[in-house]
Tab-separated table of C-alpha atoms in Angstrom:
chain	number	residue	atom	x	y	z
U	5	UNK	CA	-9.221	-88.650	111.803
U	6	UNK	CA	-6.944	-86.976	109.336
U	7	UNK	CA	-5.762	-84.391	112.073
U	8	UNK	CA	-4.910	-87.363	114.421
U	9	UNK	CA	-2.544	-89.144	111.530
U	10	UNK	CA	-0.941	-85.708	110.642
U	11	UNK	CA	0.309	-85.324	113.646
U	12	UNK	CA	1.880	-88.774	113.666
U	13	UNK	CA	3.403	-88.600	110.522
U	14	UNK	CA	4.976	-84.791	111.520
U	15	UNK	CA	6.320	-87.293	114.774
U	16	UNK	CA	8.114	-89.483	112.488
U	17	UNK	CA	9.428	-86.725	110.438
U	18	UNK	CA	10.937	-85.095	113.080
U	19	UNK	CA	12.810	-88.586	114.394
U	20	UNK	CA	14.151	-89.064	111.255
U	21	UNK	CA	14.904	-86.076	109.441
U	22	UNK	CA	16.123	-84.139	112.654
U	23	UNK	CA	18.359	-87.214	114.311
U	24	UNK	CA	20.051	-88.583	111.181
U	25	UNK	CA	20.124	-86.219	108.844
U	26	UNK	CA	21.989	-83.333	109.885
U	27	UNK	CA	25.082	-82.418	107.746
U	28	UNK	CA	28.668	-82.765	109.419
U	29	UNK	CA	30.078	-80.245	107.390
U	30	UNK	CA	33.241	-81.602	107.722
U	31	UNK	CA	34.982	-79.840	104.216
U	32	UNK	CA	38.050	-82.575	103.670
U	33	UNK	CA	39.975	-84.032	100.889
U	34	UNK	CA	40.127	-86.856	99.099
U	35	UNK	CA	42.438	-90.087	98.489
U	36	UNK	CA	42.935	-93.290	100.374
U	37	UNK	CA	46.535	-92.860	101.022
U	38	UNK	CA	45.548	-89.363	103.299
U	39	UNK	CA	42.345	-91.503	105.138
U	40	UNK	CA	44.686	-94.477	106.000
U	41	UNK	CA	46.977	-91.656	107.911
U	42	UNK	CA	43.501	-90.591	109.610
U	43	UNK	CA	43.328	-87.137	107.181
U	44	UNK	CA	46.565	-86.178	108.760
U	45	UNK	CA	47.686	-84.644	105.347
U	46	UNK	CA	48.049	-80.987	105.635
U	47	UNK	CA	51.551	-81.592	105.891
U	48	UNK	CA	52.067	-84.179	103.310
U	49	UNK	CA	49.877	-83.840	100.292
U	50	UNK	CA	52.910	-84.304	97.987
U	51	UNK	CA	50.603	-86.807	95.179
U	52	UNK	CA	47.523	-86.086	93.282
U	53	UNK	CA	45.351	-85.816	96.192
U	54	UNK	CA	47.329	-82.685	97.495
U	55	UNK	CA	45.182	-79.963	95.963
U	56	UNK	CA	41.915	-80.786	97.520
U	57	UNK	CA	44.513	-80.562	101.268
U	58	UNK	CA	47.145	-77.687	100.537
U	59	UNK	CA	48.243	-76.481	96.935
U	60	UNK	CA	51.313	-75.338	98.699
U	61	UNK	CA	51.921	-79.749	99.064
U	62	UNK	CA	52.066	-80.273	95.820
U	63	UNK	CA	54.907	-78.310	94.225
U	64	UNK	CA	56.522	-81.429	94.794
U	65	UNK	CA	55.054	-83.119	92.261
U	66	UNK	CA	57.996	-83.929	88.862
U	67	UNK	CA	55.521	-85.464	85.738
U	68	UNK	CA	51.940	-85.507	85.104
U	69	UNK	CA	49.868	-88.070	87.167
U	70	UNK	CA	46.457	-88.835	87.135
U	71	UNK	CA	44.465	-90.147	90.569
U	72	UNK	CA	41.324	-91.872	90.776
U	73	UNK	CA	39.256	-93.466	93.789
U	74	UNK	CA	36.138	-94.850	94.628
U	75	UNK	CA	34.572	-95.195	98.255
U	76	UNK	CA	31.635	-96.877	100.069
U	77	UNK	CA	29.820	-95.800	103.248
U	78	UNK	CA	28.041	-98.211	105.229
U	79	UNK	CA	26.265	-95.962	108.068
U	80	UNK	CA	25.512	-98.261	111.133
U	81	UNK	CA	23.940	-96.774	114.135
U	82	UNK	CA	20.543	-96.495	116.522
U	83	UNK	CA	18.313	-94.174	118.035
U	84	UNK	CA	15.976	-93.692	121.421
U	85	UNK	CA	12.841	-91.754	121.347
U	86	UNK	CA	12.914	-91.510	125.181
U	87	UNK	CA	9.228	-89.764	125.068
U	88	UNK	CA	7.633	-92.097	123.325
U	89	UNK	CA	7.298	-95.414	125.275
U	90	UNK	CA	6.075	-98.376	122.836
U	91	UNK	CA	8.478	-96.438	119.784
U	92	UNK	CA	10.769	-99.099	119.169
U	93	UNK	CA	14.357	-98.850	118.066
U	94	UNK	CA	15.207	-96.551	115.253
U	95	UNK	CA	17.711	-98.805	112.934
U	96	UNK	CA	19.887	-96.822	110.546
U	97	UNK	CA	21.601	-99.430	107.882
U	98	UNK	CA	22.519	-99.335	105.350
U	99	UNK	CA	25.298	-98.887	102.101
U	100	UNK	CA	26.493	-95.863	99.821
U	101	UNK	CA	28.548	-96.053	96.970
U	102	UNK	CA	30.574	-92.754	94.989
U	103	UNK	CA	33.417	-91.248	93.390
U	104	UNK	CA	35.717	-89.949	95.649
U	105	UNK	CA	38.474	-88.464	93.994
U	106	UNK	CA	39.296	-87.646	90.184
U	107	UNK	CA	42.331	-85.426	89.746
U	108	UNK	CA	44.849	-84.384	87.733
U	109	UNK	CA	48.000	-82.790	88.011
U	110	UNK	CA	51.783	-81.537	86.302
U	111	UNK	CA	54.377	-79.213	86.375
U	112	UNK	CA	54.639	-76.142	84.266
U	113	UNK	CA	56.470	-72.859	83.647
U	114	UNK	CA	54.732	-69.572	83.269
U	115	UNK	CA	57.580	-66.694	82.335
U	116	UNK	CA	60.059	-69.538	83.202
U	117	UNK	CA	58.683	-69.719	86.716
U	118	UNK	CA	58.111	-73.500	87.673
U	119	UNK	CA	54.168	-74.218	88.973
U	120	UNK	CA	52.528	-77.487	89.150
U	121	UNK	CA	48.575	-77.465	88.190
U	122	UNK	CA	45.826	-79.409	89.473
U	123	UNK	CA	42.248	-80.128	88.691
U	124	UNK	CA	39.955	-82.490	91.009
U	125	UNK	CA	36.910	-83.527	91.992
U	126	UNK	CA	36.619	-84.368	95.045
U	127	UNK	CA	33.876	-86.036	97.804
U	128	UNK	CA	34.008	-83.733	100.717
U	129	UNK	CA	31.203	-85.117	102.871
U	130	UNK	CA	28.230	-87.763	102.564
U	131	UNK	CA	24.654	-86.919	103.125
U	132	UNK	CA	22.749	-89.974	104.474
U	133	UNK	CA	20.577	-91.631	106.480
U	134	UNK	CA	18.638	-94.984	106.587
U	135	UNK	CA	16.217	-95.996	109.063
U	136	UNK	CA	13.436	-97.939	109.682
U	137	UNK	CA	11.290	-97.673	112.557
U	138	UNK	CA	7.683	-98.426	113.756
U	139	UNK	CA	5.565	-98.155	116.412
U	140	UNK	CA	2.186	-97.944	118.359
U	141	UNK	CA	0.127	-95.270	120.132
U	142	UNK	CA	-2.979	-95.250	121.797
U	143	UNK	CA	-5.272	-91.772	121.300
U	144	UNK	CA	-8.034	-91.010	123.070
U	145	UNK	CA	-10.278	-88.278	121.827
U	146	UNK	CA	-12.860	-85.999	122.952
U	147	UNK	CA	-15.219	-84.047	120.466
U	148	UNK	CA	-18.291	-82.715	119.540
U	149	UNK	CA	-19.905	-82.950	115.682
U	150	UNK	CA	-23.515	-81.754	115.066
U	151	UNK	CA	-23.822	-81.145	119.015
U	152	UNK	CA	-23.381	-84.685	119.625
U	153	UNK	CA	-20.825	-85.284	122.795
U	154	UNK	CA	-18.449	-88.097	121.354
U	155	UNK	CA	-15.567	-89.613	123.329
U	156	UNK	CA	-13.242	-92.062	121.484
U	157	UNK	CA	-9.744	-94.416	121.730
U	158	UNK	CA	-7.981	-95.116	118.351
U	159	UNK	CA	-5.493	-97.517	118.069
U	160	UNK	CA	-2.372	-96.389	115.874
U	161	UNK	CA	0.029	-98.444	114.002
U	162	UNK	CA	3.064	-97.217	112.494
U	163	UNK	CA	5.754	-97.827	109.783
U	164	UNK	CA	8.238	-95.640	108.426
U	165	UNK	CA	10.664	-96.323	106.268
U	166	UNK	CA	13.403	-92.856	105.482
U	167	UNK	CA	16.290	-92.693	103.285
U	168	UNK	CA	18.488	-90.096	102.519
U	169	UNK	CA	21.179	-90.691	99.970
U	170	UNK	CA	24.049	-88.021	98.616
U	171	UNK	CA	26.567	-85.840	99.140
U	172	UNK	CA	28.769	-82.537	98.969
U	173	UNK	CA	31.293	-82.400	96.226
U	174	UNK	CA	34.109	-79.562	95.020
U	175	UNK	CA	35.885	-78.806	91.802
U	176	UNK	CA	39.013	-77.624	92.933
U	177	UNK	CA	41.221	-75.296	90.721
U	178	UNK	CA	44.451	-74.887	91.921
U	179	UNK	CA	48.328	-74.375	91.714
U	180	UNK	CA	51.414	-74.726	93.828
U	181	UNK	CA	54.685	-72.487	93.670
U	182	UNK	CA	57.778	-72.369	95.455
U	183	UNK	CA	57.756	-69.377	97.602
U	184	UNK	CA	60.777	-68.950	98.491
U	185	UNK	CA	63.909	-71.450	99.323
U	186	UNK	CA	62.033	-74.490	100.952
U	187	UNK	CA	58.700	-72.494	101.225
U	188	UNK	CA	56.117	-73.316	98.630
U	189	UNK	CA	52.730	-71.658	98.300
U	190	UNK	CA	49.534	-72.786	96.658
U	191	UNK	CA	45.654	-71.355	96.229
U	192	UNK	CA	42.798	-73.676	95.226
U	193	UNK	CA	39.138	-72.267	94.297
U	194	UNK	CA	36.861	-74.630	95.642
U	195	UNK	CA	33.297	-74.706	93.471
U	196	UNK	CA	30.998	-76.910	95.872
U	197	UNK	CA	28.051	-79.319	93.759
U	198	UNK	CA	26.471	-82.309	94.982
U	199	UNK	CA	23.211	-83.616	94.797
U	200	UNK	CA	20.830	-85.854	97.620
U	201	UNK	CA	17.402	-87.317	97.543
U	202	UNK	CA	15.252	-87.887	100.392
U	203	UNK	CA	12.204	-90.317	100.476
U	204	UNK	CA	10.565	-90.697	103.591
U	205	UNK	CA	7.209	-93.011	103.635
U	206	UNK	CA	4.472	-93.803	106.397
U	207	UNK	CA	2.141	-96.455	106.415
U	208	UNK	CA	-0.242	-95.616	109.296
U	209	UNK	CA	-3.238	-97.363	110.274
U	210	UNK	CA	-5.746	-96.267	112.812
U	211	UNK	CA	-8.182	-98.854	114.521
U	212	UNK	CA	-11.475	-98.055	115.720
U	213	UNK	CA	-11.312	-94.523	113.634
U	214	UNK	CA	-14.136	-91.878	113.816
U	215	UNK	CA	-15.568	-91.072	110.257
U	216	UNK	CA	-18.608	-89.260	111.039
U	217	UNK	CA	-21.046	-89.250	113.602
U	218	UNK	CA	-21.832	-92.722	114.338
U	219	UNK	CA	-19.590	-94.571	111.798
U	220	UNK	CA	-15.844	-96.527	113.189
U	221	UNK	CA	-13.694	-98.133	111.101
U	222	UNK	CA	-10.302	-98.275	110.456
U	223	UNK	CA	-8.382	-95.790	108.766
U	224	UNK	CA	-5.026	-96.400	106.925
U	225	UNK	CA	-2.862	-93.139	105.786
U	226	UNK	CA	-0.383	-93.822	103.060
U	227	UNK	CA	2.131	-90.493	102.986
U	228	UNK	CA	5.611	-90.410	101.032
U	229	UNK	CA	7.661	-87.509	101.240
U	230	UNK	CA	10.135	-86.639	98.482
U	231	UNK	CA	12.864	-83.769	98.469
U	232	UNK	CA	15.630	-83.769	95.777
U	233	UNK	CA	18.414	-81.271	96.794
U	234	UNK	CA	21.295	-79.267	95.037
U	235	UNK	CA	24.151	-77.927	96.616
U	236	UNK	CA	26.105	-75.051	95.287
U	237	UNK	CA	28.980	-72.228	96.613
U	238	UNK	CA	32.297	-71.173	96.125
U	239	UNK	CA	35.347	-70.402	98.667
U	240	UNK	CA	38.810	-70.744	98.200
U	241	UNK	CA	42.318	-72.492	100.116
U	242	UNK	CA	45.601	-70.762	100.612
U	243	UNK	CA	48.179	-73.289	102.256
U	244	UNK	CA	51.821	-72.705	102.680
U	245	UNK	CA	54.655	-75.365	103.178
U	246	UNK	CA	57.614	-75.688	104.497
U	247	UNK	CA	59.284	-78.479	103.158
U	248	UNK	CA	62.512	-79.436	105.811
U	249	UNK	CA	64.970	-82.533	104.660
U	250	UNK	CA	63.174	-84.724	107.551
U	251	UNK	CA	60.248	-81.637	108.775
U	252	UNK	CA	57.487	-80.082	106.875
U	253	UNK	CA	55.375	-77.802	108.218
U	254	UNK	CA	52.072	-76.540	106.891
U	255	UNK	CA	49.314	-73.684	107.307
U	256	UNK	CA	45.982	-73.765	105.415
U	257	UNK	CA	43.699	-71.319	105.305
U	258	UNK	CA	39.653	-72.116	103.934
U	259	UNK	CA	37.700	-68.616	103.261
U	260	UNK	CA	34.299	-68.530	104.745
U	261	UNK	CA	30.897	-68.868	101.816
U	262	UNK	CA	27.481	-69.690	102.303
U	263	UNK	CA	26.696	-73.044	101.596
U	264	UNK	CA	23.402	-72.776	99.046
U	265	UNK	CA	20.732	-76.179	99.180
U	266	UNK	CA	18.230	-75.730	96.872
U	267	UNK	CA	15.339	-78.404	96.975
U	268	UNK	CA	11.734	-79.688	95.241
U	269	UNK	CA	9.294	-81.645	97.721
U	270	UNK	CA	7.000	-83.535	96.625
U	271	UNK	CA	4.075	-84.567	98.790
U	272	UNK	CA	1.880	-87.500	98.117
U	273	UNK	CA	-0.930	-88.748	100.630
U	274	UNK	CA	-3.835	-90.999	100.277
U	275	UNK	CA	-6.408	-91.529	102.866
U	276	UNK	CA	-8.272	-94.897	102.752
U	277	UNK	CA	-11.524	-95.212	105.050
U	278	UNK	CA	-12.892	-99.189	105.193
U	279	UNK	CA	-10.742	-99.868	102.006
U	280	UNK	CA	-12.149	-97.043	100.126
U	281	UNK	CA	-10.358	-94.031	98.887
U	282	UNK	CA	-11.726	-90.566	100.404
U	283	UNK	CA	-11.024	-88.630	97.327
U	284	UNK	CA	-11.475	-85.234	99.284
U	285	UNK	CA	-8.370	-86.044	101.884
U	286	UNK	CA	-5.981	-87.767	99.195
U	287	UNK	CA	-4.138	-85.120	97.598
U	288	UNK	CA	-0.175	-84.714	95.973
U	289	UNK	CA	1.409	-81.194	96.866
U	290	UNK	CA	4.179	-79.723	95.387
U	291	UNK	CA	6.507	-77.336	97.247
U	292	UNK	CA	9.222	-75.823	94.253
U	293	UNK	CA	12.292	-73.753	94.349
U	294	UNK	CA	12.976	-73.669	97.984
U	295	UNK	CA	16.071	-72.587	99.348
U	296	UNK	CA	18.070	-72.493	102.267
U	297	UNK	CA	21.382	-70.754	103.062
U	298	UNK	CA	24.280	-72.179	105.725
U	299	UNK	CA	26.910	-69.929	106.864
U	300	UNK	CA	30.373	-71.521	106.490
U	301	UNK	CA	33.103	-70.105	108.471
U	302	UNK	CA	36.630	-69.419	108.048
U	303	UNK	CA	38.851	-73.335	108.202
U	304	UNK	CA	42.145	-72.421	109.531
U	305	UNK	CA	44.640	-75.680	109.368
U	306	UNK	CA	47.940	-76.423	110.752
U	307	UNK	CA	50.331	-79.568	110.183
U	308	UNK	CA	53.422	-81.539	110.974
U	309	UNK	CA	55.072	-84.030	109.256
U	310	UNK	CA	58.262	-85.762	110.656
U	311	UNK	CA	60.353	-88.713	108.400
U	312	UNK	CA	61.835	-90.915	111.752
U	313	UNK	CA	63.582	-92.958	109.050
U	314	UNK	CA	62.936	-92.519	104.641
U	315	UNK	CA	60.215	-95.020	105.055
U	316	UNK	CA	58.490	-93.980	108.419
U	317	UNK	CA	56.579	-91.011	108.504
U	318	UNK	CA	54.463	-89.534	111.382
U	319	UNK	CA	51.594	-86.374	110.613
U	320	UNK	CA	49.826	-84.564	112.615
U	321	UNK	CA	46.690	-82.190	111.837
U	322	UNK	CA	44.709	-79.554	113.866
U	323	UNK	CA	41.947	-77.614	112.612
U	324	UNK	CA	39.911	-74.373	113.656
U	325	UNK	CA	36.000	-74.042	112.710
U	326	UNK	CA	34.848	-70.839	113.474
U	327	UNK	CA	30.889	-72.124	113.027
U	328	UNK	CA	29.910	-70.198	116.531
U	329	UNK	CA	27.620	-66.854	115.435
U	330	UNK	CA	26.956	-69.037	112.255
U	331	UNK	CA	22.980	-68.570	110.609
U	332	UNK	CA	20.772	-70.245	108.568
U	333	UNK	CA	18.432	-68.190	106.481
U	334	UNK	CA	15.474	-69.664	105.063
U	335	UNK	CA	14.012	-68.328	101.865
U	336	UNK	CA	10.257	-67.443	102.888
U	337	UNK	CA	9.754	-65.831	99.592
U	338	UNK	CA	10.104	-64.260	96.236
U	339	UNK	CA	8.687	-61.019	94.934
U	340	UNK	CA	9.223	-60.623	90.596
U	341	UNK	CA	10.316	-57.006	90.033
U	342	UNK	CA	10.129	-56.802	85.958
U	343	UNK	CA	12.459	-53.362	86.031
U	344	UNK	CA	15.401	-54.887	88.383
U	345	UNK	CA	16.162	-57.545	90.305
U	346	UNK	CA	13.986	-60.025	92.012
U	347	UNK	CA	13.505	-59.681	96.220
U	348	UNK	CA	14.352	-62.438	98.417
U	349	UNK	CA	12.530	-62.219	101.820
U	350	UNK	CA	14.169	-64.780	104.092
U	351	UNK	CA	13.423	-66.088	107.644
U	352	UNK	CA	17.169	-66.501	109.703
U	353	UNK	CA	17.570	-68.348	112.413
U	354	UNK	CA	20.436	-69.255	115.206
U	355	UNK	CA	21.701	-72.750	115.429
U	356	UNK	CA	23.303	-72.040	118.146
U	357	UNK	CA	26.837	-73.925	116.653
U	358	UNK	CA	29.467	-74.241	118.614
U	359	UNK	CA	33.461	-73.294	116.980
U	360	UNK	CA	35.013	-76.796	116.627
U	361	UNK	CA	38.337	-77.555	116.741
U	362	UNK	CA	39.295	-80.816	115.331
U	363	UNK	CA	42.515	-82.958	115.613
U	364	UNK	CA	44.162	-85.638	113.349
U	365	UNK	CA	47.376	-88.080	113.629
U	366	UNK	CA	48.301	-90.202	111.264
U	367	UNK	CA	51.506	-92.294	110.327
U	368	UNK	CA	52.752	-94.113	106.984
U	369	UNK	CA	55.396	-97.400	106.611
U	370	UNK	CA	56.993	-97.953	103.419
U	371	UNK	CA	58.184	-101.950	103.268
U	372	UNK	CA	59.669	-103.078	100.140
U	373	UNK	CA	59.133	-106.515	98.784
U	374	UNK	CA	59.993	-108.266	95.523
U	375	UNK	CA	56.526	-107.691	94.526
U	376	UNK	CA	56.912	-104.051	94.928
U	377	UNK	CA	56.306	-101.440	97.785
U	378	UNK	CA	53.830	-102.065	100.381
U	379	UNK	CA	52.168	-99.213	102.692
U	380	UNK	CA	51.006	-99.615	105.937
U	381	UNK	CA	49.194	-96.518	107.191
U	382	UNK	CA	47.247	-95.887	110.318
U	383	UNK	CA	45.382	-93.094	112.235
U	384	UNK	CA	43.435	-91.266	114.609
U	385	UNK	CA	40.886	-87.925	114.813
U	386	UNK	CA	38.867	-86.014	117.186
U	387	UNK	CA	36.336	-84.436	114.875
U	388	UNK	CA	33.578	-82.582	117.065
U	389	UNK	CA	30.439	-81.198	115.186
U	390	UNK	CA	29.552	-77.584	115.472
U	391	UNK	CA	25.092	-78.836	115.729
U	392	UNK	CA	25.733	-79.179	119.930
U	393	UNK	CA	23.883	-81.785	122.080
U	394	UNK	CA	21.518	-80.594	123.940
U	395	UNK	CA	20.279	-81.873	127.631
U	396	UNK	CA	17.090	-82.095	129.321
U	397	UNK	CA	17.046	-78.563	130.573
U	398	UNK	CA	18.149	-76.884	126.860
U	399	UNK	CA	21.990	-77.169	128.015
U	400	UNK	CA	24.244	-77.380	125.220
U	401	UNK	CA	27.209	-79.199	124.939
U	402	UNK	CA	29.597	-80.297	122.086
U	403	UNK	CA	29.093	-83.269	120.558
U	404	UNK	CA	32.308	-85.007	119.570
U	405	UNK	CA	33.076	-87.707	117.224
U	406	UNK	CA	35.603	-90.222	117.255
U	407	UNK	CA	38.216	-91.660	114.526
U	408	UNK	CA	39.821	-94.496	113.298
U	409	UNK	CA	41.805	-95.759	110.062
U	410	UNK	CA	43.597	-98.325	108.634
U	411	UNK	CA	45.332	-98.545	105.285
U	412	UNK	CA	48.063	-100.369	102.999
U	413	UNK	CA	48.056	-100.881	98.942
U	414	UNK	CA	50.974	-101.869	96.738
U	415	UNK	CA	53.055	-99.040	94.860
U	416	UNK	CA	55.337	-99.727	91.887
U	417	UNK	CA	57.503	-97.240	89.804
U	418	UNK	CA	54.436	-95.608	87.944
U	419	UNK	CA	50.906	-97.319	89.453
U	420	UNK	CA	50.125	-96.872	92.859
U	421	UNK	CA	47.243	-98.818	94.409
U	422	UNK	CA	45.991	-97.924	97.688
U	423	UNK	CA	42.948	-98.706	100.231
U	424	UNK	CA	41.878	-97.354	103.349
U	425	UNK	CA	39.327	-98.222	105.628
U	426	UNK	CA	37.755	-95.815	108.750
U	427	UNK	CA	35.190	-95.968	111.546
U	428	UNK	CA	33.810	-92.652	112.202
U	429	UNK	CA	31.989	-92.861	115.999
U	430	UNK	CA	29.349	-90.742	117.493
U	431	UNK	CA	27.082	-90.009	120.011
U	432	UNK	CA	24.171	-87.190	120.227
U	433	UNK	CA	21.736	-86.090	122.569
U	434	UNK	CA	18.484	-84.021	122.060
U	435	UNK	CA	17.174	-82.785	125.329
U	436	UNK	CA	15.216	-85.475	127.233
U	437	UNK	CA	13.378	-86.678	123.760
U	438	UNK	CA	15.924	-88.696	121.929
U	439	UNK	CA	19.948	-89.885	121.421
U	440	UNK	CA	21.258	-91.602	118.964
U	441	UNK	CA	24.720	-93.644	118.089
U	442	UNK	CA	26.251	-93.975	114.541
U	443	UNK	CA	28.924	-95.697	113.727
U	444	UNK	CA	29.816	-95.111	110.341
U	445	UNK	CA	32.282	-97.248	108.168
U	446	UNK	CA	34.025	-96.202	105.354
U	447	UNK	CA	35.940	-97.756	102.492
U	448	UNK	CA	38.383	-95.567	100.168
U	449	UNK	CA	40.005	-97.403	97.292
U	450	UNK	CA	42.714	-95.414	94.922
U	451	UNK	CA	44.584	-95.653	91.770
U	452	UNK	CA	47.081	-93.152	90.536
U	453	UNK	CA	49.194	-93.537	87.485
U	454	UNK	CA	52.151	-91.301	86.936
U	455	UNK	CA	53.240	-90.583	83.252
């Protein structure tokens, strides 16, 4: 009885933690002015933002200012478990609120040479999911106990309910100079936290369940899942600038690291037979100080910024993702040596990640009112994931997302106010078992005060 549930539950796992919950590892800055031009900002990032882009951008930058912005995700989407036919449809709603953006930043001379300084915090990709699903299975099984021949159906009924909720943040340290003439030159260090908690839960009950020889009942197993997981690493971004009367021109580069998440699971499971607890299947495991190790790869950037008129601009991104070759090692485990260090035995494995190569437009309208100066931003992207799809015969293909954004605010001589809203679009296939659609909205709402 126990066996037949396990399996179940390990079903539902895989539907949910394997179809929503990869990471996009999409490493990007913050600020709703640069999401209402679609994240076409390598170019730009001349305000508070800049660092988290290209330190080279913001050299530009004349007194101190101070940015701030908050942001919502509301993930909307659906999934197909083709093999499974009464599963019904996977729903994934639902809302996420966080800090996007806190930075800092002003000119300064060292030995009379002029820099401008920046420290942020930035949101560089959500972690989430939200589904809830259920579904029915019929199970016929064939056994022997005590050398009696048994041959029985069960009846399963199943609700899950699976939430993941968090994301990957950076510090980022970093400076701007002017190179030479209109060339300016920046370096951030990037230090990567973030935090996400996963709860997954299955209510299972099993009609006409086998408890013994002659004894049928029905079954319920109660099972909630709970990982907590910390994020950690360290790489750093050299950008360049040129910085042309109506042209600027821009080249990023993002060093590779290994992306560290380390994570506690907690198991908890209780096994009810007729209404009564069977103390000897009911149990609460914990699994501590696991970790797991993603290869990031080297991020190199190009932009190009054009001014048709002083209040029209028009941006345009590309980016290189060299994930292909890319592992993931999985600590297996940990031997104490008291006279040295400790050694890690790890399992690695091959995604199989494709390179990506992304592409972002984005364009900016300055219209002055009485009431002050109004943007109206808007953009595009082509943001393909390096985790491929995969078709019924083990194919692989990429799978590419789609992007959209809108944004305006209100800007005076020393407060700027600006919001941006996106749609993020994608769809994914896994062999001939299940696909999925998201369509994930975003809202991005920024202040920044100069001094």
């Amino acid at each position: 009885m126990k066996g037949s549930l396990t399996r179940a539950l390990v079903l539902v796992l895989v539907l949910s933690s394997t179809a929503f919950g990869q990471y996009s590892f999409d490493f990007v800055g913050g600020g709703a002015r640069a999401e209402g031009m679609g994240k076409a900002y390598l170019a730009v990032s001349d305000d508070v933002s800049g660092v988290s882009w290209n330190p080279a951008g913001i050299y530009g930058i004349e007194k101190p200012v101070l940015g701030f912005s908050w942001s919502s995700l509301a993930p909307r989407g659906a999934a197909n478990a083709a093999f499974i036919n009464t599963w019904e449809h996977l729903e994934h709603t639902s809302s996420f609120s966080n800090v996007g953006l806190f930075s800092f930043a002003a000119p300064l001379r060292v030995k009379g040479h002029p820099f401008v300084g920046s420290i942020s915090y930035t949101r560089n990709f959500d972690v989430f999911a939200s589904i809830a699903s259920s579904g029915s299975f019929e199970r016929t099984i064939d056994t022997t106990i005590a050398g009696i021949h048994l041959l029985n159906t069960e009846y399963l009924d199943i609700v899950n309910n699976y939430s993941l909720d968090g994301g990957v943040n950076s510090v980022n340290f970093g400076f701007g100079t002017r190179l030479y003439d209109k060339l300016s030159f920046g370096v951030t260090a990037n230090v990567y936290t973030g935090s996400a908690l996963q709860v997954d839960n299955m209510y299972a009950v099993v009609e006409n369940s086998l408890y013994g020889i002659m004894q049928n009942g029905t079954a319920i197993q109660d099972s909630t899942i709970v990982d907590t997981f910390k994020f950690s690493g360290t790489n750093f971004t050299i950008g360049f600038k040129y910085n042309g009367d109506k042209t600027n021109a821009a080249l990023t580069i993002r060093t590779p690291f290994k992306l560290k998440v380390e994570y506690d699971r907690l198991v908890y499971n209780i096994i009810y037979m007729n209404g009564l607890v069977l103390d000897f299947l009911t149990d609460t495991t914990y699994y501590m100080d696991n970790l797991v190790k993603y290869d990031m790869p080297w991020i190199i950037g190009g932009g190009f910024a054009y001014k048709v008129r002083d209040n029209f601009l028009v941006a345009m991104d590309a980016e290189y993702r060299a994930f292909k070759g890319g592992k993931i090692n999985v600590r297996q485990e940990i031997t104490i040596n008291p006279g040295g260090d400790n050694i890690e035995t790890y399992l690695e494995s091959d995604p199989r990640w494709n390179n990506v190569f992304t592409v972002r437009m984005g364009t900016e309208y300055l219209k002055e009112t009485k009431y002050g100066t109004i943007p109206l931003r808007a953009g595009l992207g082509v943001v393909p994931t390096p985790e491929p799809n995969y078709d019924a015969d083990g194919n692989t293909s990429k799978a590419v997302g789609y992007y959209g954004s809108l944004g305006t605010g209100i800007h005076w001589e020393q407060i700027h106010f600006d919001v941006a809203y996106s749609l993020y679009t994608i769809d994914v296939q896994y062999y001939d078992q299940y696909d999925y659609t998201n369509r994930n909205h975003h809202l991005n709402v920024s202040f920044t005060g100069v001094f």
